[in-house]
Coordinates of C-alpha atoms in Angstrom, one line a residue:
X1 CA -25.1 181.6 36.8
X2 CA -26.6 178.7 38.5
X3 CA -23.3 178.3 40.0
X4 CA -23.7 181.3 42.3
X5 CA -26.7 180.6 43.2
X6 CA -25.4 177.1 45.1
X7 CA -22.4 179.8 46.3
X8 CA -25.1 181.5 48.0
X9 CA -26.8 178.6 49.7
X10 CA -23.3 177.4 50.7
X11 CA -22.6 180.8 52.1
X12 CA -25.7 181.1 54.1
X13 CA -25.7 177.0 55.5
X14 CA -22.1 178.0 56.5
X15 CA -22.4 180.8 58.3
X16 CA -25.5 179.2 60.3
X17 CA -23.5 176.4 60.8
X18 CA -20.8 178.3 62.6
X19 CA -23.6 180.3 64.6
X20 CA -24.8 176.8 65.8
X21 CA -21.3 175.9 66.9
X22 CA -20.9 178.7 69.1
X23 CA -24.2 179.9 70.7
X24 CA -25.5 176.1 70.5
X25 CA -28.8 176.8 69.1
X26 CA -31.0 174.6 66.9
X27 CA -29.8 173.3 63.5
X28 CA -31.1 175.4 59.7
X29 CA -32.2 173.5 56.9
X30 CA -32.2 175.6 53.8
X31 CA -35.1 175.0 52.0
X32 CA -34.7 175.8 48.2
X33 CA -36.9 175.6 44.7
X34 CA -36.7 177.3 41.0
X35 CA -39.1 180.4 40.5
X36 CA -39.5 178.7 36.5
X37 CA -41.0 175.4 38.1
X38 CA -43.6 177.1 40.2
X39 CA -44.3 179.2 36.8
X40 CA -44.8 175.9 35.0
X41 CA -46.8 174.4 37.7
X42 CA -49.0 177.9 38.7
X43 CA -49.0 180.4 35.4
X44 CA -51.4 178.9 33.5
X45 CA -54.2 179.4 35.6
X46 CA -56.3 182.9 35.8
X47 CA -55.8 183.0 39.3
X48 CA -52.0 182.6 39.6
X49 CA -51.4 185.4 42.0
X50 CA -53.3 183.8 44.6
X51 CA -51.8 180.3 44.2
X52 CA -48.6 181.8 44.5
X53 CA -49.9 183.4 47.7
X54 CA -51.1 179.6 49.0
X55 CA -48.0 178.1 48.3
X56 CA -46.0 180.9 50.2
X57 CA -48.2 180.8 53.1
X58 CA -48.4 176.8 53.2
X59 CA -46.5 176.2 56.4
X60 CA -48.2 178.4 58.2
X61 CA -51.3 177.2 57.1
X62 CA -50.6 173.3 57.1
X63 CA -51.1 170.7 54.8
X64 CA -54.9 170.5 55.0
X65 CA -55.9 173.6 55.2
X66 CA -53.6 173.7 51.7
X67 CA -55.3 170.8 49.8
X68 CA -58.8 172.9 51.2
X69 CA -57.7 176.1 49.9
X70 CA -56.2 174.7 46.5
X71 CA -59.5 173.1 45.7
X72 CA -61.3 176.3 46.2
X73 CA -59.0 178.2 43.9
X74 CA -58.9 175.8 40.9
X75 CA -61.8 172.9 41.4
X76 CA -61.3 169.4 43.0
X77 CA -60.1 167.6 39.2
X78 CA -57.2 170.4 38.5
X79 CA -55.9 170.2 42.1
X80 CA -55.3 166.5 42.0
X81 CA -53.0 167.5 38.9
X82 CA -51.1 169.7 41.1
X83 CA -50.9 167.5 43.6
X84 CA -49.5 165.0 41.6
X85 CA -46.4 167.2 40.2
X86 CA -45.9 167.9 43.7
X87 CA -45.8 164.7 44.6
X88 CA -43.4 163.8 41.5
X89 CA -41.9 167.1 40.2
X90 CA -40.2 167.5 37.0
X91 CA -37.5 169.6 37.3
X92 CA -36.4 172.0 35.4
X93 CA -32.7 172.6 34.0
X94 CA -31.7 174.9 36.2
X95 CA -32.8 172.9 39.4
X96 CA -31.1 169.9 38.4
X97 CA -28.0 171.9 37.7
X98 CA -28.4 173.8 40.9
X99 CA -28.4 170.3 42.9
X100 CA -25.7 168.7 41.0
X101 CA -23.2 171.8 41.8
X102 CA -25.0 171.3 45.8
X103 CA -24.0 167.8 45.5
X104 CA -20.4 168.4 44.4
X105 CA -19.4 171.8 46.5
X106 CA -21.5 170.5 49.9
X107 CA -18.5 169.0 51.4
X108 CA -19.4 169.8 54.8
X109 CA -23.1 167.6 53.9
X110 CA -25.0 171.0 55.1
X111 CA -29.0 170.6 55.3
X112 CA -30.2 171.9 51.5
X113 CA -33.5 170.4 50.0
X114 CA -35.5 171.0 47.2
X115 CA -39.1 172.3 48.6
X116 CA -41.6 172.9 46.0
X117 CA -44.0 175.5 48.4
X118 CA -41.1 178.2 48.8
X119 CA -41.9 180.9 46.5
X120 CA -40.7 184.2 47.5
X121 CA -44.1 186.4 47.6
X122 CA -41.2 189.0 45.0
X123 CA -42.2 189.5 41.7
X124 CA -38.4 190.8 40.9
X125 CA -37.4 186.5 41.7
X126 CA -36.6 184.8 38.5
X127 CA -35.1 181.6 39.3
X128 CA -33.6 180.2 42.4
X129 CA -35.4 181.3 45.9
X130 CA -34.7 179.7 49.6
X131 CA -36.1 180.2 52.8
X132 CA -33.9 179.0 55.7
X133 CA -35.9 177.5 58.8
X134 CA -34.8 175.5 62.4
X135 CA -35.1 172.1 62.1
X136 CA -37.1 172.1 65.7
X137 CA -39.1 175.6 65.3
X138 CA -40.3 175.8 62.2
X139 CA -43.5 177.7 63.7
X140 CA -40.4 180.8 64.0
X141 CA -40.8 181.5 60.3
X142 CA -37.8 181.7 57.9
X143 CA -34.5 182.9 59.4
X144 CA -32.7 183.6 56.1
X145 CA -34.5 184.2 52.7
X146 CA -33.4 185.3 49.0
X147 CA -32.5 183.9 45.6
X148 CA -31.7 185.1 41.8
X149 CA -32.8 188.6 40.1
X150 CA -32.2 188.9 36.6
X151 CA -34.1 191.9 35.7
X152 CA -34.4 193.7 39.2
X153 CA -31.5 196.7 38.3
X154 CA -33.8 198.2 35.2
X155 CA -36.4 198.8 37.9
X156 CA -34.0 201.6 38.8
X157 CA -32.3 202.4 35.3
X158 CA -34.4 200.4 32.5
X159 CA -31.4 201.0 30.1
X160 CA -28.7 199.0 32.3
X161 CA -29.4 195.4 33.7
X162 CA -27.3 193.2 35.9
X163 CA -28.4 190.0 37.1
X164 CA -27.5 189.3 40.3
X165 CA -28.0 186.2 43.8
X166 CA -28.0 186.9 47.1
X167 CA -29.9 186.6 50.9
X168 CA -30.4 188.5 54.4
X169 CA -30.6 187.2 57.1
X170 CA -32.6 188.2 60.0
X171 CA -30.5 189.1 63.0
X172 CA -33.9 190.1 65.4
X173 CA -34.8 186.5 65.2
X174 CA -31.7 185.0 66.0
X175 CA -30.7 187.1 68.7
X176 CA -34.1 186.3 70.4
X177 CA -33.1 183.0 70.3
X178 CA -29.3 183.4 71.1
X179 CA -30.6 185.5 74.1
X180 CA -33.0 182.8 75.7
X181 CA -30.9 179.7 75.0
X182 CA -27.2 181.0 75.7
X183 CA -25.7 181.5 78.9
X184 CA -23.4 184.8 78.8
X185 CA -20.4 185.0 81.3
X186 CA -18.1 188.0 81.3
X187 CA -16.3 187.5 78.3
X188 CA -13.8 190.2 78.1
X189 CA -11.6 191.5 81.0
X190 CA -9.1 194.4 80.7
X191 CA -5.5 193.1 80.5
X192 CA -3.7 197.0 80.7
X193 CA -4.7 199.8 82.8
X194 CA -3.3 203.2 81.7
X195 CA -2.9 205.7 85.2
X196 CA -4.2 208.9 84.5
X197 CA -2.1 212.1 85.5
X198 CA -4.5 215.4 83.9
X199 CA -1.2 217.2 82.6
X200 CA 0.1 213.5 80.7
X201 CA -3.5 212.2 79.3
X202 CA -2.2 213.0 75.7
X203 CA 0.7 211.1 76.1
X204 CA -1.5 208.2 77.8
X205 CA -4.1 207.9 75.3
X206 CA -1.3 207.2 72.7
X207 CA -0.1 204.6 74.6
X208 CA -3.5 203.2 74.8
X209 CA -4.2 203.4 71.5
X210 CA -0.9 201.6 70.5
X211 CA -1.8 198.8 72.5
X212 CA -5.5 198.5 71.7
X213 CA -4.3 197.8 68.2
X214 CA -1.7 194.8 69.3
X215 CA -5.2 193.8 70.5
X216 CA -4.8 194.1 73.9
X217 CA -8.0 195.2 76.4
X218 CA -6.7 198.9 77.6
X219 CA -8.3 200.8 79.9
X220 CA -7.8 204.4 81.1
X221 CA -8.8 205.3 84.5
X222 CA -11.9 208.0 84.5
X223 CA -10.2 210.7 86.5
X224 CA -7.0 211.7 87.8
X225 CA -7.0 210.8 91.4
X226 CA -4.1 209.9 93.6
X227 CA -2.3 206.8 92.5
X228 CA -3.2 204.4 94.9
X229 CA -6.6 204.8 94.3
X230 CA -6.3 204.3 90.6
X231 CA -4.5 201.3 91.5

């Protein structure tokens, strides 16, 4: 299973990739992390919810509001601890498995890293989750976003379950930033133009449609006016 889930980072990193190519916009780092180490680090406590809530909010917060927050939730001696595994996590099995597939199938050395604050504020998230941010705008939020499901099918039949990986991306976001970074030229330009006599315009829009599927640009003139007009 943990194989997918590097599939899916690899697919998501690629496809950003190739967006950065060709509208020359900002490199993605995916930032990734294991729903069973935040449950090690966080489930213990009576108050879990919310320190799931912290973590998932911490760069928007920042770092010092954080460490505030964290002390408030669980006193000053149990937030050290946390900070400590934070500082020096112990993964578990199916990180380490997750990063040694990354390490082997990355061949194009795409920006992945493990990030211990992304949680996915989903309950139905049961292992891997990623959030996908620019490298110079993080302040934009997360650009792409998923990760693994094992049980999230029975919340529509609770006698079949699939597991299942995937991610969306979110197109508003990038097209904002596509729109006020690229600069659009006329792209397309019509390379046949059908004439169009009223009593033939069957005929022509056969022809048209032949050659729109050779991939050509057709166009048929609007009206039937006198051919040197058309022209």
């Amino acid at each position: 299973m943990v194989f997918y889930d590097a599939e899916t980072l690899l697919v998501i990193a690629n496809i950003f990739e190739e967006i950065r190519k060709e509208y020359q916009i900002w490199k993605v780092t995916i930032h990734y992390n294991d729903r069973k180490f935040l449950a090690k680090l966080l489930d213990d406590y009576p108050n879990k919810s919310e320190l799931y809530i912290l973590f998932d909010k911490y760069y928007k917060i920042g770092k010092e509001k954080f460490d505030e927050e964290l002390v408030h939730l669980v006193g000053e001696s149990e937030a050290k601890k946390i900070q400590q595994q934070l500082s020096n996590p112990e993964k578990n099995p199916e990180l380490l498995a997750l990063e040694e597939y990354l390490k082997k199938l990355n061949t194009n050395n795409l920006h992945m890293i493990f990030d211990p604050f992304i949680t996915r504020g989903l309950d139905y998230y049961t292992g891997m989750v990623y959030e996908t941010f620019f490298d110079d705008d993080m302040a934009l939020g997360s650009v792409s976003s998923g990760g693994r499901y094992e049980n999230l099918t029975t919340y529509i039949d609770s006698k079949r379950n699939f597991s299942g990986v995937g991610g969306s991306i979110w197109i508003s976001r990038l097209v904002s930033l596509i729109l006020e970074k690229w600069e659009w030229t006329l792209q397309s330009r019509t390379t046949h133009l059908c004439v169009n006599f009223s009593d033939t315009l069957e005929d022509i829009a056969k022809i048209a449609e032949k050659l729109r599927k050779e991939w050509n640009n057709v166009e048929i003139y609007p009206s039937p006016d006198k051919l040197g007009k058309q022209f």
